[in-house]
PDB file of C-alpha atoms in Angstrom:
ATOM      1  CA  GLY A   1       1.305 -29.966  56.756  1.00 66.00           C
ATOM      2  CA  ALA A   2      -0.695 -26.838  56.127  1.00 88.00           C
ATOM      3  CA  VAL A   3       1.345 -23.721  56.672  1.00 94.00           C
ATOM      4  CA  VAL A   4       0.150 -20.170  56.287  1.00 97.00           C
ATOM      5  CA  SER A   5       2.502 -17.238  56.639  1.00 97.00           C
ATOM      6  CA  GLN A   6       1.900 -13.534  57.071  1.00 98.00           C
ATOM      7  CA  HIS A   7       4.143 -10.594  56.446  1.00 97.00           C
ATOM      8  CA  PRO A   8       4.953  -8.423  58.215  1.00 98.00           C
ATOM      9  CA  SER A   9       4.481  -9.813  61.703  1.00 97.00           C
ATOM     10  CA  TRP A  10       4.162  -6.310  63.060  1.00 97.00           C
ATOM     11  CA  VAL A  11       4.027  -2.823  61.605  1.00 97.00           C
ATOM     12  CA  ILE A  12       3.880   0.697  62.985  1.00 97.00           C
ATOM     13  CA  CYS A  13       2.669   3.466  60.731  1.00 96.00           C
ATOM     14  CA  LYS A  14       1.587   7.076  60.878  1.00 97.00           C
ATOM     15  CA  SER A  15      -2.038   8.072  60.727  1.00 97.00           C
ATOM     16  CA  GLY A  16      -3.224   8.593  57.150  1.00 97.00           C
ATOM     17  CA  THR A  17      -0.826   6.175  55.530  1.00 97.00           C
ATOM     18  CA  SER A  18      -1.670   2.826  53.947  1.00 97.00           C
ATOM     19  CA  VAL A  19      -0.380  -0.534  55.057  1.00 98.00           C
ATOM     20  CA  LYS A  20      -0.305  -3.776  53.090  1.00 98.00           C
ATOM     21  CA  ILE A  21      -0.341  -7.186  54.781  1.00 98.00           C
ATOM     22  CA  GLU A  22       0.453 -10.351  52.851  1.00 97.00           C
ATOM     23  CA  CYS A  23      -0.936 -13.812  53.517  1.00 97.00           C
ATOM     24  CA  ARG A  24       0.587 -16.840  51.830  1.00 96.00           C
ATOM     25  CA  SER A  25      -0.273 -20.524  51.828  1.00 94.00           C
ATOM     26  CA  LEU A  26       3.108 -22.240  51.669  1.00 94.00           C
ATOM     27  CA  ASP A  27       2.305 -25.877  50.991  1.00 89.00           C
ATOM     28  CA  PHE A  28      -1.168 -25.901  49.503  1.00 87.00           C
ATOM     29  CA  GLN A  29      -3.299 -23.946  47.100  1.00 88.00           C
ATOM     30  CA  ALA A  30      -5.830 -21.789  48.868  1.00 89.00           C
ATOM     31  CA  THR A  31      -8.989 -21.366  46.866  1.00 87.00           C
ATOM     32  CA  THR A  32     -10.430 -19.278  49.667  1.00 92.00           C
ATOM     33  CA  MET A  33      -8.751 -16.960  52.137  1.00 95.00           C
ATOM     34  CA  PHE A  34     -10.275 -15.180  55.087  1.00 96.00           C
ATOM     35  CA  TRP A  35      -9.275 -12.038  56.933  1.00 97.00           C
ATOM     36  CA  TYR A  36      -9.997 -11.513  60.617  1.00 97.00           C
ATOM     37  CA  ARG A  37      -9.118  -8.879  63.138  1.00 97.00           C
ATOM     38  CA  GLN A  38      -8.851  -9.155  66.865  1.00 97.00           C
ATOM     39  CA  PHE A  39      -8.891  -6.311  69.354  1.00 95.00           C
ATOM     40  CA  PRO A  40      -7.294  -6.737  72.784  1.00 92.00           C
ATOM     41  CA  LYS A  41      -9.119  -9.172  75.056  1.00 90.00           C
ATOM     42  CA  GLN A  42     -11.688  -9.896  72.351  1.00 93.00           C
ATOM     43  CA  SER A  43     -12.295 -12.785  70.017  1.00 93.00           C
ATOM     44  CA  LEU A  44     -11.583 -12.948  66.312  1.00 95.00           C
ATOM     45  CA  MET A  45     -14.013 -11.150  64.045  1.00 95.00           C
ATOM     46  CA  LEU A  46     -14.306 -12.103  60.394  1.00 95.00           C
ATOM     47  CA  MET A  47     -13.781  -9.142  58.104  1.00 97.00           C
ATOM     48  CA  ALA A  48     -14.007 -10.641  54.642  1.00 96.00           C
ATOM     49  CA  THR A  49     -13.809 -13.767  52.528  1.00 94.00           C
ATOM     50  CA  SER A  50     -11.900 -13.840  49.278  1.00 92.00           C
ATOM     51  CA  ASN A  51     -11.891 -16.413  46.538  1.00 89.00           C
ATOM     52  CA  GLU A  52      -9.057 -16.559  44.072  1.00 85.00           C
ATOM     53  CA  GLY A  53      -9.776 -14.386  41.082  1.00 83.00           C
ATOM     54  CA  SER A  54     -12.988 -12.933  42.520  1.00 86.00           C
ATOM     55  CA  LYS A  55     -13.942  -9.872  44.491  1.00 89.00           C
ATOM     56  CA  ALA A  56     -13.926 -10.270  48.233  1.00 93.00           C
ATOM     57  CA  THR A  57     -17.131 -10.583  50.218  1.00 94.00           C
ATOM     58  CA  TYR A  58     -17.128  -8.271  53.216  1.00 96.00           C
ATOM     59  CA  GLU A  59     -18.928  -8.789  56.499  1.00 95.00           C
ATOM     60  CA  GLN A  60     -21.498  -6.271  57.587  1.00 95.00           C
ATOM     61  CA  GLY A  61     -19.929  -3.126  58.972  1.00 95.00           C
ATOM     62  CA  VAL A  62     -16.550  -3.632  57.284  1.00 96.00           C
ATOM     63  CA  GLU A  63     -15.717  -0.861  54.817  1.00 95.00           C
ATOM     64  CA  LYS A  64     -14.586  -2.396  51.548  1.00 93.00           C
ATOM     65  CA  ASP A  65     -12.974   0.837  50.380  1.00 95.00           C
ATOM     66  CA  LYS A  66     -10.898   1.036  53.519  1.00 96.00           C
ATOM     67  CA  PHE A  67      -9.836  -2.598  53.686  1.00 97.00           C
ATOM     68  CA  LEU A  68      -8.795  -3.576  50.179  1.00 96.00           C
ATOM     69  CA  ILE A  69      -8.390  -7.285  49.597  1.00 95.00           C
ATOM     70  CA  ASN A  70      -6.697  -8.858  46.623  1.00 92.00           C
ATOM     71  CA  HIS A  71      -6.509 -12.611  46.031  1.00 90.00           C
ATOM     72  CA  ALA A  72      -4.748 -12.763  42.715  1.00 83.00           C
ATOM     73  CA  SER A  73      -3.210 -16.205  43.038  1.00 90.00           C
ATOM     74  CA  LEU A  74      -3.912 -19.485  44.784  1.00 90.00           C
ATOM     75  CA  THR A  75      -1.159 -18.853  47.290  1.00 92.00           C
ATOM     76  CA  LEU A  76      -1.339 -15.138  48.014  1.00 94.00           C
ATOM     77  CA  SER A  77      -3.891 -12.719  49.384  1.00 95.00           C
ATOM     78  CA  THR A  78      -3.215  -9.154  50.475  1.00 96.00           C
ATOM     79  CA  LEU A  79      -5.070  -6.832  52.812  1.00 97.00           C
ATOM     80  CA  THR A  80      -4.399  -3.132  52.437  1.00 97.00           C
ATOM     81  CA  VAL A  81      -5.562  -0.834  55.203  1.00 98.00           C
ATOM     82  CA  THR A  82      -5.965   2.523  53.487  1.00 97.00           C
ATOM     83  CA  SER A  83      -5.683   5.834  55.293  1.00 97.00           C
ATOM     84  CA  ALA A  84      -5.072   4.061  58.558  1.00 97.00           C
ATOM     85  CA  HIS A  85      -6.151   5.697  61.810  1.00 96.00           C
ATOM     86  CA  PRO A  86      -5.411   4.794  65.422  1.00 97.00           C
ATOM     87  CA  GLU A  87      -8.725   2.958  65.742  1.00 96.00           C
ATOM     88  CA  ASP A  88      -7.508   0.554  63.038  1.00 97.00           C
ATOM     89  CA  SER A  89      -4.770  -0.614  65.363  1.00 97.00           C
ATOM     90  CA  SER A  90      -5.441  -4.306  65.843  1.00 97.00           C
ATOM     91  CA  PHE A  91      -4.192  -7.840  65.314  1.00 98.00           C
ATOM     92  CA  TYR A  92      -4.969  -8.905  61.745  1.00 98.00           C
ATOM     93  CA  ILE A  93      -5.062 -12.623  61.028  1.00 98.00           C
ATOM     94  CA  CYS A  94      -5.609 -14.461  57.788  1.00 97.00           C
ATOM     95  CA  SER A  95      -6.654 -18.027  57.196  1.00 96.00           C
ATOM     96  CA  ALA A  96      -6.642 -20.192  54.111  1.00 94.00           C
ATOM     97  CA  ARG A  97      -8.646 -23.144  52.948  1.00 90.00           C
ATOM     98  CA  ASP A  98      -8.031 -25.764  50.319  1.00 81.00           C
ATOM     99  CA  ALA A  99     -10.678 -26.646  47.762  1.00 69.00           C
ATOM    100  CA  PRO A 100     -13.557 -28.076  49.831  1.00 62.00           C
ATOM    101  CA  GLY A 101     -14.439 -31.617  48.957  1.00 62.00           C
ATOM    102  CA  THR A 102     -11.547 -32.176  46.596  1.00 58.00           C
ATOM    103  CA  GLY A 103      -8.506 -30.708  48.283  1.00 59.00           C
ATOM    104  CA  ARG A 104      -6.372 -32.910  50.490  1.00 58.00           C
ATOM    105  CA  LEU A 105      -7.035 -30.630  53.464  1.00 63.00           C
ATOM    106  CA  GLY A 106     -10.813 -30.741  53.161  1.00 70.00           C
ATOM    107  CA  ASP A 107     -12.754 -27.809  54.521  1.00 81.00           C
ATOM    108  CA  THR A 108     -10.396 -26.969  57.370  1.00 89.00           C
ATOM    109  CA  GLN A 109      -9.099 -23.429  57.679  1.00 92.00           C
ATOM    110  CA  TYR A 110      -5.470 -22.908  58.630  1.00 94.00           C
ATOM    111  CA  PHE A 111      -4.405 -19.638  60.163  1.00 97.00           C
ATOM    112  CA  GLY A 112      -1.411 -17.420  59.751  1.00 97.00           C
ATOM    113  CA  PRO A 113       0.557 -16.112  62.743  1.00 98.00           C
ATOM    114  CA  GLY A 114      -1.059 -12.684  62.571  1.00 98.00           C
ATOM    115  CA  THR A 115       0.116  -9.133  61.959  1.00 98.00           C
ATOM    116  CA  ARG A 116       0.008  -6.544  64.705  1.00 97.00           C
ATOM    117  CA  LEU A 117      -0.755  -3.102  63.312  1.00 98.00           C
ATOM    118  CA  THR A 118      -0.159  -0.001  65.385  1.00 97.00           C
ATOM    119  CA  VAL A 119      -1.239   3.320  63.934  1.00 97.00           C
ATOM    120  CA  LEU A 120       0.245   6.373  65.610  1.00 96.00           C
TER     121      LEU A 120
ATOM    122  CA  ASP B   1     -24.233 -21.678  62.311  1.00 62.00           C
ATOM    123  CA  ALA B   2     -25.166 -23.181  65.673  1.00 64.00           C
ATOM    124  CA  LYS B   3     -24.024 -21.351  68.759  1.00 88.00           C
ATOM    125  CA  THR B   4     -21.677 -22.995  71.215  1.00 95.00           C
ATOM    126  CA  THR B   5     -21.368 -22.539  74.963  1.00 95.00           C
ATOM    127  CA  GLN B   6     -18.119 -23.020  76.828  1.00 97.00           C
ATOM    128  CA  PRO B   7     -17.133 -22.299  80.424  1.00 97.00           C
ATOM    129  CA  PRO B   8     -14.932 -19.199  80.590  1.00 96.00           C
ATOM    130  CA  SER B   9     -11.967 -20.908  82.136  1.00 97.00           C
ATOM    131  CA  MET B  10     -10.528 -24.003  83.703  1.00 97.00           C
ATOM    132  CA  ASP B  11      -7.205 -25.246  84.918  1.00 95.00           C
ATOM    133  CA  CYS B  12      -5.459 -28.554  85.217  1.00 96.00           C
ATOM    134  CA  ALA B  13      -2.186 -29.912  86.487  1.00 97.00           C
ATOM    135  CA  GLU B  14       0.681 -30.550  84.144  1.00 97.00           C
ATOM    136  CA  GLY B  15       0.759 -34.170  83.010  1.00 97.00           C
ATOM    137  CA  ARG B  16      -2.913 -34.745  83.695  1.00 97.00           C
ATOM    138  CA  ALA B  17      -5.676 -34.972  81.133  1.00 97.00           C
ATOM    139  CA  ALA B  18      -7.519 -31.757  80.321  1.00 98.00           C
ATOM    140  CA  ASN B  19     -11.182 -32.249  79.424  1.00 98.00           C
ATOM    141  CA  LEU B  20     -12.696 -29.189  77.788  1.00 98.00           C
ATOM    142  CA  PRO B  21     -16.488 -29.247  77.452  1.00 98.00           C
ATOM    143  CA  CYS B  22     -18.645 -27.595  74.807  1.00 97.00           C
ATOM    144  CA  ASN B  23     -22.399 -27.425  74.437  1.00 97.00           C
ATOM    145  CA  HIS B  24     -23.981 -27.061  71.003  1.00 95.00           C
ATOM    146  CA  SER B  25     -27.578 -28.050  71.582  1.00 94.00           C
ATOM    147  CA  THR B  26     -28.872 -26.449  68.346  1.00 92.00           C
ATOM    148  CA  ILE B  27     -26.419 -28.186  66.061  1.00 93.00           C
ATOM    149  CA  SER B  28     -27.782 -29.339  62.704  1.00 89.00           C
ATOM    150  CA  GLY B  29     -27.145 -32.666  61.046  1.00 85.00           C
ATOM    151  CA  ASN B  30     -24.610 -31.374  58.555  1.00 86.00           C
ATOM    152  CA  GLU B  31     -22.648 -29.166  60.941  1.00 90.00           C
ATOM    153  CA  TYR B  32     -19.169 -30.151  62.030  1.00 92.00           C
ATOM    154  CA  VAL B  33     -17.606 -29.447  65.425  1.00 95.00           C
ATOM    155  CA  TYR B  34     -14.199 -27.795  65.111  1.00 95.00           C
ATOM    156  CA  TRP B  35     -11.669 -27.023  67.832  1.00 97.00           C
ATOM    157  CA  TYR B  36      -8.960 -24.401  67.552  1.00 97.00           C
ATOM    158  CA  ARG B  37      -6.693 -22.903  70.148  1.00 98.00           C
ATOM    159  CA  GLN B  38      -4.965 -19.566  70.349  1.00 97.00           C
ATOM    160  CA  ILE B  39      -1.828 -19.055  72.323  1.00 96.00           C
ATOM    161  CA  HIS B  40      -1.273 -15.464  73.347  1.00 90.00           C
ATOM    162  CA  SER B  41      -0.461 -13.128  70.437  1.00 88.00           C
ATOM    163  CA  GLN B  42      -0.497 -15.903  67.858  1.00 95.00           C
ATOM    164  CA  GLY B  43      -2.917 -17.012  65.169  1.00 97.00           C
ATOM    165  CA  PRO B  44      -5.371 -19.810  65.986  1.00 97.00           C
ATOM    166  CA  GLN B  45      -4.096 -23.351  65.627  1.00 97.00           C
ATOM    167  CA  TYR B  46      -6.310 -26.097  64.246  1.00 96.00           C
ATOM    168  CA  ILE B  47      -6.671 -29.013  66.651  1.00 96.00           C
ATOM    169  CA  ILE B  48      -9.336 -31.428  65.482  1.00 95.00           C
ATOM    170  CA  HIS B  49     -12.830 -31.674  64.042  1.00 94.00           C
ATOM    171  CA  GLY B  50     -15.622 -34.214  63.815  1.00 93.00           C
ATOM    172  CA  LEU B  51     -19.181 -34.803  62.683  1.00 92.00           C
ATOM    173  CA  LYS B  52     -20.601 -37.787  64.562  1.00 92.00           C
ATOM    174  CA  ASN B  53     -17.847 -40.200  65.466  1.00 90.00           C
ATOM    175  CA  ASN B  54     -15.177 -39.659  68.045  1.00 94.00           C
ATOM    176  CA  GLU B  55     -11.906 -38.518  66.548  1.00 95.00           C
ATOM    177  CA  THR B  56      -8.288 -38.740  67.675  1.00 96.00           C
ATOM    178  CA  ASN B  57      -5.101 -37.274  66.294  1.00 94.00           C
ATOM    179  CA  GLU B  58      -1.631 -36.545  67.594  1.00 94.00           C
ATOM    180  CA  MET B  59      -2.830 -33.491  69.492  1.00 95.00           C
ATOM    181  CA  ALA B  60      -6.116 -34.467  71.059  1.00 97.00           C
ATOM    182  CA  SER B  61      -9.270 -36.563  71.122  1.00 98.00           C
ATOM    183  CA  LEU B  62     -12.752 -35.301  70.382  1.00 98.00           C
ATOM    184  CA  ILE B  63     -15.675 -37.031  72.011  1.00 98.00           C
ATOM    185  CA  ILE B  64     -19.095 -36.167  70.568  1.00 97.00           C
ATOM    186  CA  THR B  65     -22.228 -37.318  72.373  1.00 96.00           C
ATOM    187  CA  GLU B  66     -24.637 -39.524  70.503  1.00 95.00           C
ATOM    188  CA  ASP B  67     -27.229 -36.751  70.230  1.00 95.00           C
ATOM    189  CA  ARG B  68     -24.415 -34.408  69.069  1.00 95.00           C
ATOM    190  CA  LYS B  69     -25.558 -31.704  71.469  1.00 95.00           C
ATOM    191  CA  SER B  70     -22.261 -31.567  73.280  1.00 97.00           C
ATOM    192  CA  SER B  71     -18.648 -32.562  72.886  1.00 97.00           C
ATOM    193  CA  THR B  72     -15.435 -32.766  74.878  1.00 98.00           C
ATOM    194  CA  LEU B  73     -11.929 -32.038  73.747  1.00 98.00           C
ATOM    195  CA  ILE B  74      -9.386 -34.142  75.591  1.00 98.00           C
ATOM    196  CA  LEU B  75      -5.719 -33.265  75.857  1.00 98.00           C
ATOM    197  CA  PRO B  76      -4.391 -36.527  77.294  1.00 97.00           C
ATOM    198  CA  HIS B  77      -1.252 -35.202  78.991  1.00 96.00           C
ATOM    199  CA  ALA B  78      -1.393 -31.438  79.355  1.00 97.00           C
ATOM    200  CA  THR B  79       1.834 -29.464  79.334  1.00 97.00           C
ATOM    201  CA  LEU B  80       2.531 -25.849  80.202  1.00 97.00           C
ATOM    202  CA  ARG B  81       2.601 -25.093  76.459  1.00 96.00           C
ATOM    203  CA  ASP B  82      -1.036 -26.110  76.223  1.00 97.00           C
ATOM    204  CA  THR B  83      -2.037 -22.984  78.138  1.00 98.00           C
ATOM    205  CA  ALA B  84      -4.236 -21.132  75.632  1.00 98.00           C
ATOM    206  CA  VAL B  85      -7.756 -20.082  74.707  1.00 97.00           C
ATOM    207  CA  TYR B  86      -9.608 -23.023  73.178  1.00 98.00           C
ATOM    208  CA  TYR B  87     -12.459 -22.373  70.769  1.00 97.00           C
ATOM    209  CA  CYS B  88     -15.236 -24.843  70.037  1.00 97.00           C
ATOM    210  CA  ILE B  89     -16.940 -23.899  66.766  1.00 95.00           C
ATOM    211  CA  VAL B  90     -19.848 -25.460  64.939  1.00 93.00           C
ATOM    212  CA  LYS B  91     -19.557 -24.934  61.198  1.00 86.00           C
ATOM    213  CA  ALA B  92     -21.759 -25.775  58.264  1.00 71.00           C
ATOM    214  CA  ASN B  93     -20.760 -23.299  55.577  1.00 75.00           C
ATOM    215  CA  SER B  94     -17.353 -21.836  54.964  1.00 76.00           C
ATOM    216  CA  LYS B  95     -17.312 -19.372  57.849  1.00 85.00           C
ATOM    217  CA  LEU B  96     -15.861 -19.881  61.291  1.00 90.00           C
ATOM    218  CA  THR B  97     -17.559 -17.834  63.981  1.00 90.00           C
ATOM    219  CA  PHE B  98     -15.376 -17.463  67.045  1.00 93.00           C
ATOM    220  CA  GLY B  99     -16.947 -17.100  70.466  1.00 92.00           C
ATOM    221  CA  LYS B 100     -15.093 -16.252  73.646  1.00 93.00           C
ATOM    222  CA  GLY B 101     -13.648 -19.725  74.042  1.00 96.00           C
ATOM    223  CA  ILE B 102     -12.367 -21.303  77.229  1.00 97.00           C
ATOM    224  CA  THR B 103      -9.093 -20.262  78.769  1.00 97.00           C
ATOM    225  CA  LEU B 104      -7.137 -23.324  79.851  1.00 98.00           C
ATOM    226  CA  SER B 105      -4.394 -22.734  82.367  1.00 98.00           C
ATOM    227  CA  VAL B 106      -1.994 -25.607  82.933  1.00 97.00           C
ATOM    228  CA  ARG B 107      -0.269 -25.346  86.299  1.00 96.00           C
ATOM    229  CA  PRO B 108       3.100 -26.926  87.141  1.00 95.00           C
TER     230      PRO B 108
END
């Protein structure tokens, strides 16, 4: 299988605080991980792409200093929402991909269950 | 990546086949067709993907037309748990671009 987990599954925080979300690939090594967010009744929007050991590549309009991404190992990536505000409340979803071309999972992305962030 | 077009919604009866269409008329030769689904408040679930040939796995079948400009995802025996938003995505590089998808409602 290809299992991706996220922790926590939901979090409520006060405005101005920082929140860290973890994404783990449980049964494969993820050379690349992706972070998405989804607002109510909307589709998923890619925020950033991270490769293990490298700096993340952010999509246009996503503040890299606000959404800190670390991909320090082949099985773990973290997204830290710094100085969170109510407008950051959203469903954050990560996905992970094996090594394209050589990994047993090919180029397919597998998604975590998501983390619902509510900022009061 | 090529854009895809899907109807906004459809429904089918439980136990019957659900045929979900997708148009991707601008698809390039090296672009794959991927299908994911998202059940409410969960992360997307990978279903199937293909390039040219029809594909089948334990979840579904993917039928791609010979000109590759459209495809159909077939759930052979839909159940109530198949109610979800289904996304058809054409991908060449590493990114997945999600559209609005098609909402499938399976009725008892």
